[in-house]
Amino acid sequence: MLLTKLALFIIPFWAYLASANQSPVMSKDSNVKEVRILQDFYDKVNNNNYTLVKYYTTWCSHCKKLKPVFDTMSKEHTELDVSALLPTTFFNKTFDKLPKFFDEKVNIDYVSVECEIFGSFEICKRWPGYPVIEFIPPNTETSIQISKSSVKEDVEEEEEMPTWLKVFTKIDEWFTSLFAGSMDLDDVSFVERSYEYKGSRTEPKIKDFISKSIGNDYERLLIDYLIANEDNLSKDDEILKTYKEWKQSLSNKFIAVNEILQLLSAEAQTLSETELRDILFQKRILSTLIDLDEQERLRNIKQDEL
Ligand SMILES: *[C@@H]1O[C@H](CO)[C@@H](O)[C@H](O)[C@H]1NC(C)=O
Ligand SMILES: *[C@@H]1O[C@H](CO)[C@@H](O)[C@H](O)[C@H]1NC(C)=O
Ligand SMILES: *[C@@H]1O[C@H](CO)[C@@H](O)[C@H](O)[C@H]1NC(C)=O
């Protein structure tokens, strides 16, 4: 019995090694690209398109239910006009013109990763169960690393990984360690900008999640832009000016975060969606600024020690 399971697990692993020269597989009724080697995954994730990734295993029943939804979306939901999806109100002010970080239309690629094959790599090891849907924005150049926030809605259960699979994953890890070099690729820095989907796995909900994530991604790039350019006097745009005013009006970042948290706990119900989004945006900037201060502080301590 044990040997059979062992064989079942190792065979896909060898199949994976054997297929190392093949490109991603695509079937007729879907445009989902099935990842066969790690490099395919990283090529997809780091290009200019947004990527919706499905992590699955062949044994999980929720994964089977998700398949037709994902396949249909990969055929029909591949291009989005984002101009209507992007927020325009920031710091309690609505702007006609905001910095552009991507074209009005964005493409969405669909990728699936079989985690029986990639179980020993970080891309799969991160997940406690399957299926998982992750939305990964393009690898746009950013000048600072900012903290991520995730879009959370009504949570649907994930299937726990059976114990035997955990054990075989360990064995698989050991096998993989024999092939040094492939690990170099296993760089999950894309997680900084990705969004994990937590809602019910239906088409409208997933589409809504994609739209919200794009709006969130725009905010991520905007925060990066504001922080990177606040001292640049030759930049002359309204939002940068408003940001500087907002920042000057803060007495202290921690107090400001605390005020926001209090406002959210007391009045979240009475705020409009736009106001709520804006306040969360301000909270996100404050966390980023606090994070940057902390990094700076640690750098200074290190320098003092030298
Ligand atoms: C936003 O501005 C309006 C006036 O333009 C004001 O009435 C409202 O209280 C402000 N909201 C917040 C959250 O500061
Ligand atoms: C991005 O998406 C478009 C449309 O689906 C596709 O034609 C293009 O090849 C994709 N780009 C890359 C780098 O895969
Ligand atoms: C300041 O802004 C100008 C105008 O957009 C830009 O050309 C320049 O590279 C920026 N300087 C820095 C240090 O970012």
Tab-separated table of N, CA, C and O in Angstrom, residues 48-153:
chain	number	residue	atom	x	y	z
A	48	ASN	N	3.840	41.143	-19.128
A	48	ASN	CA	3.046	42.371	-18.956
A	48	ASN	C	1.562	42.156	-18.733
A	48	ASN	O	0.814	43.110	-18.601
A	49	ASN	N	1.113	40.928	-18.762
A	49	ASN	CA	-0.309	40.662	-18.540
A	49	ASN	C	-0.579	40.322	-17.080
A	49	ASN	O	0.308	39.878	-16.368
A	50	TYR	N	-1.832	40.500	-16.691
A	50	TYR	CA	-2.265	39.978	-15.404
A	50	TYR	C	-2.448	38.468	-15.570
A	50	TYR	O	-2.758	37.993	-16.660
A	51	THR	N	-2.251	37.732	-14.488
A	51	THR	CA	-2.375	36.276	-14.581
A	51	THR	C	-3.260	35.754	-13.451
A	51	THR	O	-3.049	36.091	-12.286
A	52	LEU	N	-4.263	34.961	-13.830
A	52	LEU	CA	-5.068	34.288	-12.811
A	52	LEU	C	-4.556	32.852	-12.739
A	52	LEU	O	-4.566	32.128	-13.739
A	53	VAL	N	-4.091	32.467	-11.564
A	53	VAL	CA	-3.492	31.138	-11.414
A	53	VAL	C	-4.399	30.253	-10.573
A	53	VAL	O	-4.934	30.691	-9.556
A	54	LYS	N	-4.551	29.028	-11.033
A	54	LYS	CA	-5.287	28.025	-10.252
A	54	LYS	C	-4.279	26.978	-9.795
A	54	LYS	O	-3.565	26.404	-10.608
A	55	TYR	N	-4.199	26.770	-8.488
A	55	TYR	CA	-3.351	25.716	-7.936
A	55	TYR	C	-4.279	24.569	-7.574
A	55	TYR	O	-5.266	24.786	-6.862
A	56	TYR	N	-4.000	23.390	-8.058
A	56	TYR	CA	-4.934	22.286	-7.815
A	56	TYR	C	-4.181	20.971	-7.672
A	56	TYR	O	-2.971	20.893	-7.902
A	57	THR	N	-4.950	19.970	-7.259
A	57	THR	CA	-4.419	18.609	-7.295
A	57	THR	C	-5.488	17.752	-7.958
A	57	THR	O	-6.663	18.133	-7.992
A	58	THR	N	-5.102	16.613	-8.470
A	58	THR	CA	-6.070	15.771	-9.185
A	58	THR	C	-7.053	15.095	-8.239
A	58	THR	O	-8.143	14.729	-8.641
A	59	TRP	N	-6.649	14.953	-6.954
A	59	TRP	CA	-7.532	14.231	-6.022
A	59	TRP	C	-8.582	15.114	-5.374
A	59	TRP	O	-9.461	14.631	-4.690
A	60	CYS	N	-8.528	16.414	-5.536
A	60	CYS	CA	-9.430	17.260	-4.747
A	60	CYS	C	-10.735	17.558	-5.483
A	60	CYS	O	-10.735	17.938	-6.640
A	61	SER	N	-11.852	17.349	-4.794
A	61	SER	CA	-13.154	17.444	-5.466
A	61	SER	C	-13.535	18.900	-5.746
A	61	SER	O	-14.133	19.198	-6.775
A	62	HIS	N	-13.171	19.817	-4.844
A	62	HIS	CA	-13.450	21.239	-5.108
A	62	HIS	C	-12.688	21.713	-6.350
A	62	HIS	O	-13.145	22.610	-7.049
A	63	CYS	N	-11.526	21.102	-6.584
A	63	CYS	CA	-10.743	21.467	-7.768
A	63	CYS	C	-11.489	21.065	-9.030
A	63	CYS	O	-11.510	21.797	-10.020
A	64	LYS	N	-12.112	19.908	-8.986
A	64	LYS	CA	-12.873	19.433	-10.158
A	64	LYS	C	-14.045	20.364	-10.434
A	64	LYS	O	-14.374	20.639	-11.581
A	65	LYS	N	-14.671	20.835	-9.364
A	65	LYS	CA	-15.816	21.748	-9.531
A	65	LYS	C	-15.376	23.079	-10.122
A	65	LYS	O	-16.097	23.728	-10.861
A	66	LEU	N	-14.176	23.488	-9.765
A	66	LEU	CA	-13.681	24.779	-10.234
A	66	LEU	C	-13.286	24.728	-11.719
A	66	LEU	O	-13.371	25.733	-12.423
A	67	LYS	N	-12.896	23.572	-12.195
A	67	LYS	CA	-12.329	23.464	-13.543
A	67	LYS	C	-13.196	24.099	-14.645
A	67	LYS	O	-12.707	24.946	-15.397
A	68	PRO	N	-14.517	23.714	-14.752
A	68	PRO	CA	-15.316	24.320	-15.832
A	68	PRO	C	-15.444	25.835	-15.718
A	68	PRO	O	-15.448	26.540	-16.728
A	69	VAL	N	-15.520	26.341	-14.490
A	69	VAL	CA	-15.611	27.800	-14.276
A	69	VAL	C	-14.349	28.468	-14.803
A	69	VAL	O	-14.398	29.445	-15.552
A	70	PHE	N	-13.237	27.898	-14.432
A	70	PHE	CA	-11.945	28.462	-14.811
A	70	PHE	C	-11.744	28.379	-16.328
A	70	PHE	O	-11.290	29.338	-16.963
A	71	ASP	N	-12.133	27.242	-16.905
A	71	ASP	CA	-11.995	27.047	-18.362
A	71	ASP	C	-12.834	28.067	-19.124
A	71	ASP	O	-12.355	28.690	-20.072
A	72	THR	N	-14.080	28.254	-18.698
A	72	THR	CA	-14.961	29.212	-19.374
A	72	THR	C	-14.385	30.616	-19.290
A	72	THR	O	-14.339	31.342	-20.282
A	73	MET	N	-13.948	30.973	-18.099
A	73	MET	CA	-13.397	32.322	-17.934
A	73	MET	C	-12.180	32.530	-18.830
A	73	MET	O	-11.988	33.607	-19.381
A	74	SER	N	-11.391	31.507	-18.993
A	74	SER	CA	-10.165	31.627	-19.798
A	74	SER	C	-10.489	31.881	-21.265
A	74	SER	O	-9.654	32.369	-22.027
A	75	LYS	N	-11.728	31.541	-21.676
A	75	LYS	CA	-12.157	31.779	-23.051
A	75	LYS	C	-12.800	33.155	-23.196
A	75	LYS	O	-12.695	33.801	-24.228
A	76	GLU	N	-13.521	33.566	-22.138
A	76	GLU	CA	-14.408	34.718	-22.280
A	76	GLU	C	-13.973	35.974	-21.529
A	76	GLU	O	-14.470	37.064	-21.805
A	77	HIS	N	-13.112	35.804	-20.581
A	77	HIS	CA	-12.802	36.947	-19.724
A	77	HIS	C	-11.302	37.225	-19.795
A	77	HIS	O	-10.582	37.111	-18.811
A	78	THR	N	-10.838	37.583	-20.987
A	78	THR	CA	-9.393	37.699	-21.176
A	78	THR	C	-8.938	39.139	-21.388
A	78	THR	O	-7.755	39.418	-21.356
A	79	GLU	N	-9.886	40.034	-21.630
A	79	GLU	CA	-9.508	41.420	-21.833
A	79	GLU	C	-10.453	42.296	-21.022
A	79	GLU	O	-11.654	42.089	-21.031
A	80	LEU	N	-9.909	43.262	-20.321
A	80	LEU	CA	-10.747	44.125	-19.489
A	80	LEU	C	-10.453	45.581	-19.784
A	80	LEU	O	-9.291	45.984	-19.872
A	81	ASP	N	-11.519	46.351	-19.924
A	81	ASP	CA	-11.366	47.789	-20.057
A	81	ASP	C	-11.344	48.334	-18.630
A	81	ASP	O	-12.361	48.281	-17.940
A	82	VAL	N	-10.209	48.829	-18.192
A	82	VAL	CA	-10.085	49.133	-16.769
A	82	VAL	C	-10.441	50.567	-16.396
A	82	VAL	O	-10.555	50.870	-15.218
A	83	SER	N	-10.621	51.443	-17.402
A	83	SER	CA	-10.799	52.857	-17.045
A	83	SER	C	-11.940	53.052	-16.047
A	83	SER	O	-11.843	53.887	-15.154
A	84	ALA	N	-13.004	52.249	-16.186
A	84	ALA	CA	-14.131	52.398	-15.275
A	84	ALA	C	-13.880	51.740	-13.924
A	84	ALA	O	-14.604	51.998	-12.961
A	85	LEU	N	-12.863	50.888	-13.855
A	85	LEU	CA	-12.626	50.143	-12.610
A	85	LEU	C	-11.696	50.862	-11.645
A	85	LEU	O	-11.629	50.538	-10.476
A	86	LEU	N	-10.971	51.858	-12.182
A	86	LEU	CA	-9.970	52.489	-11.335
A	86	LEU	C	-10.570	53.574	-10.457
A	86	LEU	O	-11.375	54.386	-10.923
A	87	PRO	N	-10.191	53.603	-9.189
A	87	PRO	CA	-10.704	54.637	-8.298
A	87	PRO	C	-10.211	56.023	-8.728
A	87	PRO	O	-9.139	56.151	-9.320
A	88	THR	N	-11.015	57.056	-8.461
A	88	THR	CA	-10.609	58.425	-8.803
A	88	THR	C	-10.615	59.334	-7.575
A	88	THR	O	-10.177	60.466	-7.641
A	89	THR	N	-11.159	58.818	-6.462
A	89	THR	CA	-11.203	59.624	-5.247
A	89	THR	C	-10.102	59.196	-4.287
A	89	THR	O	-10.030	58.023	-3.918
A	90	PHE	N	-9.252	60.162	-3.953
A	90	PHE	CA	-8.172	59.890	-3.005
A	90	PHE	C	-8.062	61.076	-2.065
A	90	PHE	O	-8.253	62.219	-2.480
A	91	PHE	N	-7.742	60.833	-0.812
A	91	PHE	CA	-7.626	61.892	0.204
A	91	PHE	C	-8.894	62.753	0.218
A	91	PHE	O	-8.831	63.966	0.298
A	92	ASN	N	-10.013	62.083	0.058
A	92	ASN	CA	-11.316	62.771	0.112
A	92	ASN	C	-11.461	63.845	-0.972
A	92	ASN	O	-12.066	64.890	-0.749
A	93	LYS	N	-10.907	63.575	-2.133
A	93	LYS	CA	-10.946	64.544	-3.213
A	93	LYS	C	-11.026	63.749	-4.522
A	93	LYS	O	-10.331	62.741	-4.665
A	94	THR	N	-11.863	64.187	-5.455
A	94	THR	CA	-11.972	63.443	-6.709
A	94	THR	C	-11.144	64.117	-7.795
A	94	THR	O	-11.223	65.321	-7.980
A	95	PHE	N	-10.326	63.324	-8.465
A	95	PHE	CA	-9.400	63.863	-9.467
A	95	PHE	C	-9.865	63.530	-10.889
A	95	PHE	O	-10.341	62.436	-11.142
A	96	ASP	N	-9.698	64.525	-11.778
A	96	ASP	CA	-10.024	64.280	-13.191
A	96	ASP	C	-8.889	63.522	-13.857
A	96	ASP	O	-9.090	62.731	-14.759
A	97	LYS	N	-7.696	63.854	-13.398
A	97	LYS	CA	-6.531	63.310	-14.085
A	97	LYS	C	-5.598	62.698	-13.047
A	97	LYS	O	-5.232	63.346	-12.072
A	98	LEU	N	-5.253	61.435	-13.287
A	98	LEU	CA	-4.365	60.746	-12.361
A	98	LEU	C	-3.237	60.092	-13.148
A	98	LEU	O	-3.389	59.869	-14.355
A	99	PRO	N	-2.124	59.814	-12.507
A	99	PRO	CA	-1.029	59.165	-13.252
A	99	PRO	C	-1.491	57.828	-13.851
A	99	PRO	O	-2.291	57.117	-13.253
A	100	LYS	N	-0.987	57.553	-15.040
A	100	LYS	CA	-1.350	56.294	-15.705
A	100	LYS	C	-0.242	55.281	-15.495
A	100	LYS	O	0.917	55.586	-15.700
A	101	PHE	N	-0.598	54.113	-15.079
A	101	PHE	CA	0.431	53.079	-14.892
A	101	PHE	C	0.252	51.918	-15.854
A	101	PHE	O	1.134	51.110	-16.036
A	102	PHE	N	-0.928	51.790	-16.410
A	102	PHE	CA	-1.092	50.773	-17.444
A	102	PHE	C	-2.134	51.234	-18.450
A	102	PHE	O	-2.838	52.222	-18.224
A	103	ASP	N	-2.201	50.541	-19.569
A	103	ASP	CA	-3.126	50.919	-20.631
A	103	ASP	C	-4.562	50.735	-20.176
A	103	ASP	O	-4.837	50.058	-19.200
A	104	GLU	N	-5.469	51.325	-20.930
A	104	GLU	CA	-6.883	51.225	-20.572
A	104	GLU	C	-7.380	49.783	-20.622
A	104	GLU	O	-8.241	49.385	-19.877
A	105	LYS	N	-6.787	49.025	-21.540
A	105	LYS	CA	-7.166	47.612	-21.623
A	105	LYS	C	-6.053	46.757	-21.047
A	105	LYS	O	-4.881	46.982	-21.337
A	106	VAL	N	-6.449	45.794	-20.235
A	106	VAL	CA	-5.438	44.853	-19.748
A	106	VAL	C	-5.840	43.436	-20.143
A	106	VAL	O	-7.029	43.135	-20.294
A	107	ASN	N	-4.847	42.606	-20.350
A	107	ASN	CA	-5.094	41.208	-20.692
A	107	ASN	C	-4.943	40.336	-19.460
A	107	ASN	O	-4.110	40.607	-18.599
A	108	ILE	N	-5.749	39.292	-19.436
A	108	ILE	CA	-5.643	38.347	-18.327
A	108	ILE	C	-5.293	36.970	-18.889
A	108	ILE	O	-5.991	36.464	-19.773
A	109	ASP	N	-4.206	36.425	-18.417
A	109	ASP	CA	-3.812	35.063	-18.798
A	109	ASP	C	-4.281	34.094	-17.717
A	109	ASP	O	-4.345	34.459	-16.545
A	110	TYR	N	-4.564	32.889	-18.127
A	110	TYR	CA	-5.015	31.854	-17.188
A	110	TYR	C	-3.996	30.729	-17.155
A	110	TYR	O	-3.620	30.190	-18.186
A	111	VAL	N	-3.589	30.404	-15.937
A	111	VAL	CA	-2.544	29.403	-15.772
A	111	VAL	C	-2.985	28.423	-14.702
A	111	VAL	O	-3.594	28.817	-13.704
A	112	SER	N	-2.729	27.141	-14.923
A	112	SER	CA	-3.010	26.199	-13.835
A	112	SER	C	-1.742	25.445	-13.459
A	112	SER	O	-0.902	25.134	-14.302
A	113	VAL	N	-1.622	25.211	-12.156
A	113	VAL	CA	-0.429	24.570	-11.617
A	113	VAL	C	-0.870	23.330	-10.840
A	113	VAL	O	-1.636	23.439	-9.878
A	114	GLU	N	-0.420	22.177	-11.290
A	114	GLU	CA	-0.779	20.946	-10.585
A	114	GLU	C	0.195	20.753	-9.433
A	114	GLU	O	1.384	20.545	-9.637
A	115	CYS	N	-0.336	20.842	-8.220
A	115	CYS	CA	0.566	20.869	-7.064
A	115	CYS	C	1.026	19.483	-6.616
A	115	CYS	O	1.806	19.372	-5.681
A	116	GLU	N	0.580	18.427	-7.301
A	116	GLU	CA	1.207	17.135	-7.056
A	116	GLU	C	2.583	17.127	-7.726
A	116	GLU	O	3.499	16.460	-7.293
A	117	ILE	N	2.682	17.883	-8.804
A	117	ILE	CA	3.958	17.949	-9.520
A	117	ILE	C	4.894	18.969	-8.867
A	117	ILE	O	6.079	18.733	-8.716
A	118	PHE	N	4.312	20.109	-8.441
A	118	PHE	CA	5.159	21.197	-7.930
A	118	PHE	C	5.091	21.345	-6.412
A	118	PHE	O	5.426	22.396	-5.867
A	119	GLY	N	4.640	20.275	-5.744
A	119	GLY	CA	4.437	20.326	-4.295
A	119	GLY	C	5.663	20.718	-3.496
A	119	GLY	O	5.550	21.263	-2.400
A	120	SER	N	6.835	20.452	-4.032
A	120	SER	CA	8.038	20.725	-3.251
A	120	SER	C	8.571	22.129	-3.503
A	120	SER	O	9.545	22.547	-2.891
A	121	PHE	N	7.918	22.860	-4.414
A	121	PHE	CA	8.385	24.219	-4.710
A	121	PHE	C	7.534	25.249	-3.966
A	121	PHE	O	6.366	25.006	-3.677
A	122	GLU	N	8.135	26.384	-3.703
A	122	GLU	CA	7.464	27.445	-2.944
A	122	GLU	C	6.108	27.800	-3.547
A	122	GLU	O	5.170	28.107	-2.815
A	123	ILE	N	5.985	27.776	-4.868
A	123	ILE	CA	4.726	28.212	-5.488
A	123	ILE	C	3.551	27.386	-4.961
A	123	ILE	O	2.441	27.889	-4.866
A	124	CYS	N	3.783	26.134	-4.602
A	124	CYS	CA	2.721	25.286	-4.054
A	124	CYS	C	2.824	25.116	-2.542
A	124	CYS	O	1.818	25.005	-1.854
A	125	LYS	N	4.050	25.090	-2.035
A	125	LYS	CA	4.264	24.832	-0.599
A	125	LYS	C	3.552	25.843	0.287
A	125	LYS	O	3.241	25.571	1.437
A	126	ARG	N	3.285	27.029	-0.284
A	126	ARG	CA	2.655	28.098	0.493
A	126	ARG	C	1.236	27.751	0.934
A	126	ARG	O	0.715	28.349	1.850
A	127	TRP	N	0.578	26.855	0.220
A	127	TRP	CA	-0.857	26.652	0.450
A	127	TRP	C	-1.146	25.484	1.368
A	127	TRP	O	-0.601	24.404	1.197
A	128	PRO	N	-2.085	25.689	2.327
A	128	PRO	CA	-2.446	24.579	3.214
A	128	PRO	C	-3.417	23.588	2.572
A	128	PRO	O	-3.573	22.484	3.047
A	129	GLY	N	-4.106	23.997	1.515
A	129	GLY	CA	-5.065	23.107	0.864
A	129	GLY	C	-5.385	23.626	-0.518
A	129	GLY	O	-4.924	24.690	-0.900
A	130	TYR	N	-6.192	22.872	-1.262
A	130	TYR	CA	-6.508	23.235	-2.641
A	130	TYR	C	-8.002	23.142	-2.892
A	130	TYR	O	-8.680	22.430	-2.176
A	131	PRO	N	-8.543	23.839	-3.885
A	131	PRO	CA	-7.813	24.691	-4.825
A	131	PRO	C	-7.548	26.080	-4.265
A	131	PRO	O	-8.208	26.511	-3.330
A	132	VAL	N	-6.595	26.761	-4.878
A	132	VAL	CA	-6.333	28.150	-4.540
A	132	VAL	C	-6.356	28.943	-5.840
A	132	VAL	O	-5.855	28.468	-6.857
A	133	ILE	N	-6.975	30.122	-5.791
A	133	ILE	CA	-6.952	31.014	-6.947
A	133	ILE	C	-6.143	32.239	-6.539
A	133	ILE	O	-6.405	32.844	-5.497
A	134	GLU	N	-5.179	32.578	-7.358
A	134	GLU	CA	-4.327	33.730	-7.049
A	134	GLU	C	-4.260	34.631	-8.278
A	134	GLU	O	-4.095	34.141	-9.393
A	135	PHE	N	-4.385	35.917	-8.046
A	135	PHE	CA	-4.342	36.877	-9.143
A	135	PHE	C	-3.018	37.635	-9.047
A	135	PHE	O	-2.724	38.243	-8.025
A	136	ILE	N	-2.246	37.569	-10.117
A	136	ILE	CA	-0.896	38.146	-10.054
A	136	ILE	C	-0.726	39.273	-11.067
A	136	ILE	O	-0.780	39.045	-12.275
A	137	PRO	N	-0.565	40.498	-10.590
A	137	PRO	CA	-0.339	41.633	-11.493
A	137	PRO	C	1.002	41.506	-12.220
A	137	PRO	O	1.879	40.778	-11.755
A	138	PRO	N	1.140	42.221	-13.342
A	138	PRO	CA	2.394	42.171	-14.083
A	138	PRO	C	3.569	42.653	-13.228
A	138	PRO	O	3.372	43.360	-12.234
A	139	ASN	N	4.743	42.286	-13.655
A	139	ASN	CA	5.929	42.672	-12.903
A	139	ASN	C	6.362	44.079	-13.297
A	139	ASN	O	7.388	44.273	-13.919
A	140	THR	N	5.543	45.065	-12.927
A	140	THR	CA	5.850	46.449	-13.249
A	140	THR	C	7.001	46.921	-12.375
A	140	THR	O	7.059	46.586	-11.207
A	141	GLU	N	7.882	47.699	-12.966
A	141	GLU	CA	8.993	48.251	-12.193
A	141	GLU	C	8.453	49.115	-11.059
A	141	GLU	O	7.639	49.997	-11.273
A	142	THR	N	8.884	48.854	-9.848
A	142	THR	CA	8.507	49.743	-8.753
A	142	THR	C	9.769	50.114	-7.997
A	142	THR	O	10.692	49.318	-7.904
A	143	SER	N	9.776	51.312	-7.473
A	143	SER	CA	11.005	51.776	-6.854
A	143	SER	C	11.091	51.419	-5.376
A	143	SER	O	12.141	51.428	-4.792
A	144	ILE	N	9.958	51.123	-4.766
A	144	ILE	CA	10.015	50.687	-3.363
A	144	ILE	C	9.157	49.436	-3.202
A	144	ILE	O	8.259	49.190	-3.989
A	145	GLN	N	9.477	48.655	-2.203
A	145	GLN	CA	8.669	47.468	-1.911
A	145	GLN	C	7.585	47.882	-0.936
A	145	GLN	O	7.860	48.413	0.110
A	146	ILE	N	6.344	47.633	-1.307
A	146	ILE	CA	5.300	48.016	-0.361
A	146	ILE	C	4.511	46.799	0.091
A	146	ILE	O	4.469	45.788	-0.582
A	147	SER	N	3.917	46.954	1.260
A	147	SER	CA	3.196	45.816	1.822
A	147	SER	C	1.946	45.523	1.018
A	147	SER	O	1.343	46.402	0.437
A	148	LYS	N	1.547	44.252	1.005
A	148	LYS	CA	0.379	43.890	0.216
A	148	LYS	C	-0.852	43.857	1.111
A	148	LYS	O	-0.778	43.712	2.307
A	149	SER	N	-1.995	43.997	0.475
A	149	SER	CA	-3.236	43.802	1.208
A	149	SER	C	-4.079	42.872	0.359
A	149	SER	O	-3.947	42.850	-0.845
A	150	SER	N	-4.895	42.087	0.981
A	150	SER	CA	-5.657	41.138	0.167
A	150	SER	C	-7.142	41.468	0.196
A	150	SER	O	-7.651	42.076	1.124
A	151	VAL	N	-7.811	41.088	-0.867
A	151	VAL	CA	-9.240	41.321	-0.971
A	151	VAL	C	-9.916	40.103	-0.376
A	151	VAL	O	-9.808	39.012	-0.895
A	152	LYS	N	-10.591	40.287	0.742
A	152	LYS	CA	-11.217	39.131	1.390
A	152	LYS	C	-12.734	39.254	1.378
A	152	LYS	O	-13.282	40.288	1.683
A	153	GLU	N	-13.387	38.163	1.006
A	153	GLU	CA	-14.840	38.148	1.039
A	153	GLU	C	-15.303	36.906	1.779
A	153	GLU	O	-14.547	36.327	2.538
